Structure formats: structure tokens, C-alpha cells
Amino acid sequence: MAMIAKQCPDIEVSVVDINADRIAAWNSDRLPVYEPGLDETVRQSRDRNLFFSTDVNEAIRRSTIIFISVNTPTKTFGVGAGRAANLEFVEKCARQIAAASIGPKIVVEKSTLPVRTAAAVKRILDTSGNGGSFAVLSNPEFLAEGTAIRDLLAPDRILIGGEETEAVQRLATIYGRWVPEERILTTNLWSSELSKLTANAFLAQRVSSMNAISVLCEATEADVDEVSQAVGTDSRIGSKFLKASVGFGGSCFQKDVLNLVYLCEHFGLPEVAAYWEQVVTMNNFQKRRFSKRIVETMFNTVSDKQIGIWGFAFKKDTNDTRESAAIYICRDLLSERARLKIYDPQVSEQQIREDLAAQFCGPDGKITDTGQALLDENVEVVDSCAAAAEQSHAIAVLTEWDEFQTVNLDRIVASMQRPAFLFDGRNVINRDAAVEKGFEFHGIGKP
Ligand code: UGA
């Protein structure tokens, strides 16, 4: 919405949320998300034609086009728990839009949704309204965190799905202010909804495919980065998203793949469901494998050993930790009674502690006494790579922050216990340099 406001100063954009703290943060000097270039983009239009408010009904009344952009997490209860998307928030939005609308509105699904959700949204709007009339469009978002502003400025494509040609055209005209016409694709509603899930499933599948090969590399002395480069130079395959890692994270990949799996099962297609589910199975295996390897390499015990964790976010250039591989690696190491010194340049201590606490909850949803003791006694959050390394038996690199590539390895290794283990879950540290400085180095898919 900040990008639309920036590109179209004549269009008034209201961002509304029922969470007053969040809206206050959007109106403050410290935005609630860290994203390169976002501060500047918001500041350019805020209070000019971009407004943040909690007055949802007023915004509905004033607007011609309404984007539903609420979260659609994986269901944790009832039918489809662990797989299907929870559409509670989308439905509540639709009901509120219906109740507050007077006159015609274009309602746009921006949230990632299962296929055929637009039809349900349209039914709710048409049946629970106050006489408003509604066109429903699907306009999924393809930006990635960390590069959001760049992706929004020059998207590979804008996808608009819908049956009502006039509404589709109105939305297309807005994007057309800065996106070339040939990059604005229009499809039917369901193709648009399914394209979003498919795009994420393909991206996640590429990472899982490379991670699968990384396991074989470790067994055969091939180097996964060399394999990835050789494979990626084939123009039919392409070089992006072939970086083996400790496992993909983020709020979307796992959720969307599982959502696709659930849809396939729902439509009675078990073979197709099993095919896609393997992408998530492989990712879970890769995360488990990494923590297991740390324990095995360190003489089969990390109990009372200190391990420096470099990076907690699910990727660099974001403070988002949702589904970050780091959460699961730290959980496994804590369960083995390791002492962790965690450093991330953007993630707050509170966030790290909340994420870890959630891993040690009992059936009542509260953290267990053992979990609390582990967190209190064995987790320290520090403010530099050097502090995380000091007196540690090992370092585990879990996010590919640029600063990890330029640290002074001489000083780091000198401050550690011997042997000084370095487990690079992102393949960002120069292996030869690390070995030369005296590290025992273990990369992903490296001989
Ligand atoms: C992803 C998609 O890339 C976006 O196109 C999509 O719009 C977004 O989900 C969404 O549905 O909202 P995002 O999750 O922000 O974006 O980040 P990615 O860059 O896709 O990275 C996801 C995970 O895969 C990260 O943990 C990253 O470290 C990992 N990854 C990525 C690898 O391990 N290897 C790679 O080669 C690429």
C-alpha cells in the first residue's frame, strides 16, 4: 500500500488494523517491520495520501477498492489442522466490509488463499450486506522479504484474477502507473489463487531439491555449491533459488505447500498431495540433520558446551523469525543441554525468547518448568558475532547476514575453545580461510 501511495499521489490509501499498537507503530518513527527502503517509502507519503488508522468502518465507507491483507495461518485445530489455511480472519473481514459498505466496492484478495476462496468471499459479501454491490478480485503478492521495495518497484508480474472486466481494468490501471503493461497478467479467479500457491511451492521445491542433493554431496565428497552452479547455468533451469541451506523458513513456504497438499487431498488426489508434501518433509529432515550433525561432530555431546548462534531471522535483511530454521536448531541444541549465545543484528531479544519458549510448551500451551529453566539458564542473547563466539566450543551460522562474511576470523578463533568448530548452515563463510585460521569447518553439502 505504501508503494501504491508513493506511485499515485492522487489516490488516498488508508491502512487499517484492529491492532492499535501496530497502527501506532506505523505512525511512529520506528516501523513495526525492518525492511530495507521501507522507512523512506512510508515517510514519503505518510499523512499526505497514506494514512494508518484503527477506524476500519470509516475506511470501508470511504474506499472504492478494498484489499483484504490479513494473515491466513495454517489451522491448528479441527478439520485440516496442520495443513489447511485458517480463513477465520478473511471471513471476518468480508463480513465487516459487507456490513459497513454503502454502494459498489471492489474487494481484492491480497492474502494468500486456497483455491475457490474468492467464491466464498463473494457469497458472504452478497448475502450479509447492507445493499452494497461487490466485485471480487484475486491479486496475490509475490514480493519477498528483505527485497520487498525492489520487488514492488519492478515486479516480474502483477497478477489479477477476476470475472468482472471493469473491476479488473480499474485495478490494472493503478499498477499500470509504474508497471509495464505486458507485466500485468489477467486470469480467471481460480487460476490466480492457484498460481500463488504454485509459485511458492515451486520455489520451496527448488530449495528442497538442492538440500536433498546436499546430503548426497556430504556422502560423496561433491560440493553442493559447485553442483548448484553447474546445474543453474542451464538456461532452462536458471541459477536462482538453488542455494542449499539449513532449511527454508518464513511465513509462507511451508504454509502454502501444506495448503496445496490439503487441497489435493480434499479433491481426492493423494498422489499429487504426496508429491508436494515431500518438499516439507525434506525441509524438516534438513533442519534435524543439521543439529544432529553438530552433536555428533562434537564428540556426541553438547551438554554444558557453549555454542554461538550467528543469525536468528529466517533470511537476511529482515527481522522476521516466523518458521526460521534457527528456532528448531536452537530447540534441538537446548534439548541436548547446550548453552547458547545468540546474536542477530535485527531480531530483538524478546522475539528470540518468545520463539524459543513456544518450543517448550506443554499441552496447556504454557511453557514447561524444564523449558523455562533451559531458557533462563542456557540462553544468552548478545549484541555481536564476537560476543557470541567468545569462549564458545562452536559457532553455528543460521542466517546469511552479510556481516558474517567480513568478520575477523583470527580474532574469533582466538577467543574460542579448542577444537573450534564452525558449522556453516548457509555456506557464507570462506571455507579455506576458516580452515587456515584454525577452525574445524563443516558446511552444508561440503566435503
Ligand atoms: C517467499 C517468495 O519468495 C515470495 O515470492 C512470496 O511472495 C512470499 O514467499 C510470500 O508468499 O509472501 P519470503 O518467504 O519472503 O518470500 O523469502 P524467500 O526469499 O523466498 O526465502 C524463503 C526461505 O528460503 C528463506 O529461509 C531462505 O533463506 C530460503 N532459501 C531461499 C534457501 O534456503 N535457498 C535459496 O536458494 C533461496
mmCIF file with all atom_site columns, C-alpha atoms and ligand atoms in Angstrom, residues 112 141-147 151 157 196 200 203 207 211 240-253 256 314-316 325 400 426, ligand 1:
data_model
loop_
_atom_site.group_PDB
_atom_site.id
_atom_site.type_symbol
_atom_site.label_atom_id
_atom_site.label_alt_id
_atom_site.label_comp_id
_atom_site.label_asym_id
_atom_site.label_entity_id
_atom_site.label_seq_id
_atom_site.pdbx_PDB_ins_code
_atom_site.Cartn_x
_atom_site.Cartn_y
_atom_site.Cartn_z
_atom_site.occupancy
_atom_site.B_iso_or_equiv
_atom_site.pdbx_formal_charge
_atom_site.auth_seq_id
_atom_site.auth_comp_id
_atom_site.auth_asym_id
_atom_site.auth_atom_id
_atom_site.pdbx_PDB_model_num
ATOM   1  C CA  . THR A 1 112 ? -2.733 -15.888 0.113   1.00 0.00 ? 112 THR A CA  1
ATOM   2  C CA  . GLU A 1 141 ? 1.519  -10.632 -3.742  1.00 0.00 ? 141 GLU A CA  1
ATOM   3  C CA  . PHE A 1 142 ? 4.873  -12.009 -4.909  1.00 0.00 ? 142 PHE A CA  1
ATOM   4  C CA  . LEU A 1 143 ? 7.345  -9.771  -3.036  1.00 0.00 ? 143 LEU A CA  1
ATOM   5  C CA  . ALA A 1 144 ? 9.975  -11.450 -0.864  1.00 0.00 ? 144 ALA A CA  1
ATOM   6  C CA  . GLU A 1 145 ? 11.035 -10.065 2.497   1.00 0.00 ? 145 GLU A CA  1
ATOM   7  C CA  . GLY A 1 146 ? 14.358 -8.271  2.513   1.00 0.00 ? 146 GLY A CA  1
ATOM   8  C CA  . THR A 1 147 ? 13.868 -7.181  -1.120  1.00 0.00 ? 147 THR A CA  1
ATOM   9  C CA  . ASP A 1 151 ? 10.209 -6.313  -5.876  1.00 0.00 ? 151 ASP A CA  1
ATOM   10 C CA  . ARG A 1 157 ? 4.483  -9.677  -12.917 1.00 0.00 ? 157 ARG A CA  1
ATOM   11 C CA  . LYS A 1 196 ? 0.238  -18.005 -5.951  1.00 0.00 ? 196 LYS A CA  1
ATOM   12 C CA  . ASN A 1 200 ? 5.675  -20.697 -3.685  1.00 0.00 ? 200 ASN A CA  1
ATOM   13 C CA  . LEU A 1 203 ? 10.389 -22.043 -5.107  1.00 0.00 ? 203 LEU A CA  1
ATOM   14 C CA  . VAL A 1 207 ? 15.430 -25.307 -2.233  1.00 0.00 ? 207 VAL A CA  1
ATOM   15 C CA  . ASN A 1 211 ? 19.073 -29.598 0.053   1.00 0.00 ? 211 ASN A CA  1
ATOM   16 C CA  . LYS A 1 240 ? 18.126 -18.586 -8.596  1.00 0.00 ? 240 LYS A CA  1
ATOM   17 C CA  . PHE A 1 241 ? 16.830 -20.415 -5.522  1.00 0.00 ? 241 PHE A CA  1
ATOM   18 C CA  . LEU A 1 242 ? 19.386 -23.204 -5.767  1.00 0.00 ? 242 LEU A CA  1
ATOM   19 C CA  . LYS A 1 243 ? 21.303 -22.332 -2.601  1.00 0.00 ? 243 LYS A CA  1
ATOM   20 C CA  . ALA A 1 244 ? 21.465 -25.260 -0.200  1.00 0.00 ? 244 ALA A CA  1
ATOM   21 C CA  . SER A 1 245 ? 20.806 -24.198 3.369   1.00 0.00 ? 245 SER A CA  1
ATOM   22 C CA  . VAL A 1 246 ? 19.937 -25.307 6.863   1.00 0.00 ? 246 VAL A CA  1
ATOM   23 C CA  . GLY A 1 247 ? 16.319 -25.348 5.622   1.00 0.00 ? 247 GLY A CA  1
ATOM   24 C CA  . PHE A 1 248 ? 13.894 -22.769 4.302   1.00 0.00 ? 248 PHE A CA  1
ATOM   25 C CA  . GLY A 1 249 ? 11.804 -20.750 6.728   1.00 0.00 ? 249 GLY A CA  1
ATOM   26 C CA  . GLY A 1 250 ? 9.432  -17.803 6.575   1.00 0.00 ? 250 GLY A CA  1
ATOM   27 C CA  . SER A 1 251 ? 5.718  -17.487 6.992   1.00 0.00 ? 251 SER A CA  1
ATOM   28 C CA  . CYS A 1 252 ? 4.825  -18.667 3.502   1.00 0.00 ? 252 CYS A CA  1
ATOM   29 C CA  . PHE A 1 253 ? 6.630  -21.649 2.022   1.00 0.00 ? 253 PHE A CA  1
ATOM   30 C CA  . ASP A 1 256 ? 1.441  -22.656 1.226   1.00 0.00 ? 256 ASP A CA  1
ATOM   31 C CA  . PHE A 1 314 ? 14.649 -16.747 8.562   1.00 0.00 ? 314 PHE A CA  1
ATOM   32 C CA  . LYS A 1 315 ? 16.797 -14.933 5.987   1.00 0.00 ? 315 LYS A CA  1
ATOM   33 C CA  . LYS A 1 316 ? 18.992 -11.847 5.867   1.00 0.00 ? 316 LYS A CA  1
ATOM   34 C CA  . ALA A 1 325 ? 15.283 -22.790 10.863  1.00 0.00 ? 325 ALA A CA  1
ATOM   35 C CA  . GLU A 1 400 ? 23.250 -15.415 5.796   1.00 0.00 ? 400 GLU A CA  1
ATOM   36 C CA  . ARG A 1 426 ? 24.325 -21.053 4.948   1.00 0.00 ? 426 ARG A CA  1
HETATM 37 C C1  . UGA B 2 .   ? 8.553  -16.058 -0.494  1.00 0.00 ? 1   UGA B C1  1
HETATM 38 C C2  . UGA B 2 .   ? 8.561  -15.927 -2.019  1.00 0.00 ? 1   UGA B C2  1
HETATM 39 O O1  . UGA B 2 .   ? 9.932  -15.889 -2.485  1.00 0.00 ? 1   UGA B O1  1
HETATM 40 C C3  . UGA B 2 .   ? 7.824  -14.685 -2.464  1.00 0.00 ? 1   UGA B C3  1
HETATM 41 O O2  . UGA B 2 .   ? 7.764  -14.626 -3.893  1.00 0.00 ? 1   UGA B O2  1
HETATM 42 C C4  . UGA B 2 .   ? 6.405  -14.721 -1.895  1.00 0.00 ? 1   UGA B C4  1
HETATM 43 O O3  . UGA B 2 .   ? 5.685  -13.551 -2.250  1.00 0.00 ? 1   UGA B O3  1
HETATM 44 C C5  . UGA B 2 .   ? 6.486  -14.817 -0.382  1.00 0.00 ? 1   UGA B C5  1
HETATM 45 O O4  . UGA B 2 .   ? 7.204  -16.017 -0.007  1.00 0.00 ? 1   UGA B O4  1
HETATM 46 C C6  . UGA B 2 .   ? 5.084  -14.846 0.162   1.00 0.00 ? 1   UGA B C6  1
HETATM 47 O O5  . UGA B 2 .   ? 4.336  -15.747 -0.209  1.00 0.00 ? 1   UGA B O5  1
HETATM 48 O O6  . UGA B 2 .   ? 4.727  -13.927 0.890   1.00 0.00 ? 1   UGA B O6  1
HETATM 49 P P1  . UGA B 2 .   ? 9.949  -14.946 1.500   1.00 0.00 ? 1   UGA B P1  1
HETATM 50 O O7  . UGA B 2 .   ? 9.386  -16.059 2.323   1.00 0.00 ? 1   UGA B O7  1
HETATM 51 O O8  . UGA B 2 .   ? 9.847  -13.562 1.998   1.00 0.00 ? 1   UGA B O8  1
HETATM 52 O O9  . UGA B 2 .   ? 9.292  -14.956 0.043   1.00 0.00 ? 1   UGA B O9  1
HETATM 53 O O10 . UGA B 2 .   ? 11.530 -15.221 1.285   1.00 0.00 ? 1   UGA B O10 1
HETATM 54 P P2  . UGA B 2 .   ? 12.373 -16.133 0.273   1.00 0.00 ? 1   UGA B P2  1
HETATM 55 O O11 . UGA B 2 .   ? 13.430 -15.293 -0.312  1.00 0.00 ? 1   UGA B O11 1
HETATM 56 O O12 . UGA B 2 .   ? 11.514 -16.852 -0.671  1.00 0.00 ? 1   UGA B O12 1
HETATM 57 O O13 . UGA B 2 .   ? 13.081 -17.173 1.255   1.00 0.00 ? 1   UGA B O13 1
HETATM 58 C C7  . UGA B 2 .   ? 12.359 -18.218 1.906   1.00 0.00 ? 1   UGA B C7  1
HETATM 59 C C8  . UGA B 2 .   ? 13.312 -19.145 2.618   1.00 0.00 ? 1   UGA B C8  1
HETATM 60 O O14 . UGA B 2 .   ? 14.047 -19.946 1.694   1.00 0.00 ? 1   UGA B O14 1
HETATM 61 C C9  . UGA B 2 .   ? 14.368 -18.431 3.472   1.00 0.00 ? 1   UGA B C9  1
HETATM 62 O O15 . UGA B 2 .   ? 14.536 -19.102 4.683   1.00 0.00 ? 1   UGA B O15 1
HETATM 63 C C10 . UGA B 2 .   ? 15.607 -18.516 2.620   1.00 0.00 ? 1   UGA B C10 1
HETATM 64 O O16 . UGA B 2 .   ? 16.791 -18.440 3.369   1.00 0.00 ? 1   UGA B O16 1
HETATM 65 C C11 . UGA B 2 .   ? 15.431 -19.881 1.981   1.00 0.00 ? 1   UGA B C11 1
HETATM 66 N N1  . UGA B 2 .   ? 16.182 -20.047 0.723   1.00 0.00 ? 1   UGA B N1  1
HETATM 67 C C12 . UGA B 2 .   ? 15.900 -19.283 -0.363  1.00 0.00 ? 1   UGA B C12 1
HETATM 68 C C13 . UGA B 2 .   ? 17.173 -21.012 0.638   1.00 0.00 ? 1   UGA B C13 1
HETATM 69 O O17 . UGA B 2 .   ? 17.453 -21.735 1.610   1.00 0.00 ? 1   UGA B O17 1
HETATM 70 N N2  . UGA B 2 .   ? 17.859 -21.170 -0.534  1.00 0.00 ? 1   UGA B N2  1
HETATM 71 C C14 . UGA B 2 .   ? 17.600 -20.406 -1.622  1.00 0.00 ? 1   UGA B C14 1
HETATM 72 O O18 . UGA B 2 .   ? 18.260 -20.611 -2.680  1.00 0.00 ? 1   UGA B O18 1
HETATM 73 C C15 . UGA B 2 .   ? 16.592 -19.433 -1.531  1.00 0.00 ? 1   UGA B C15 1
#
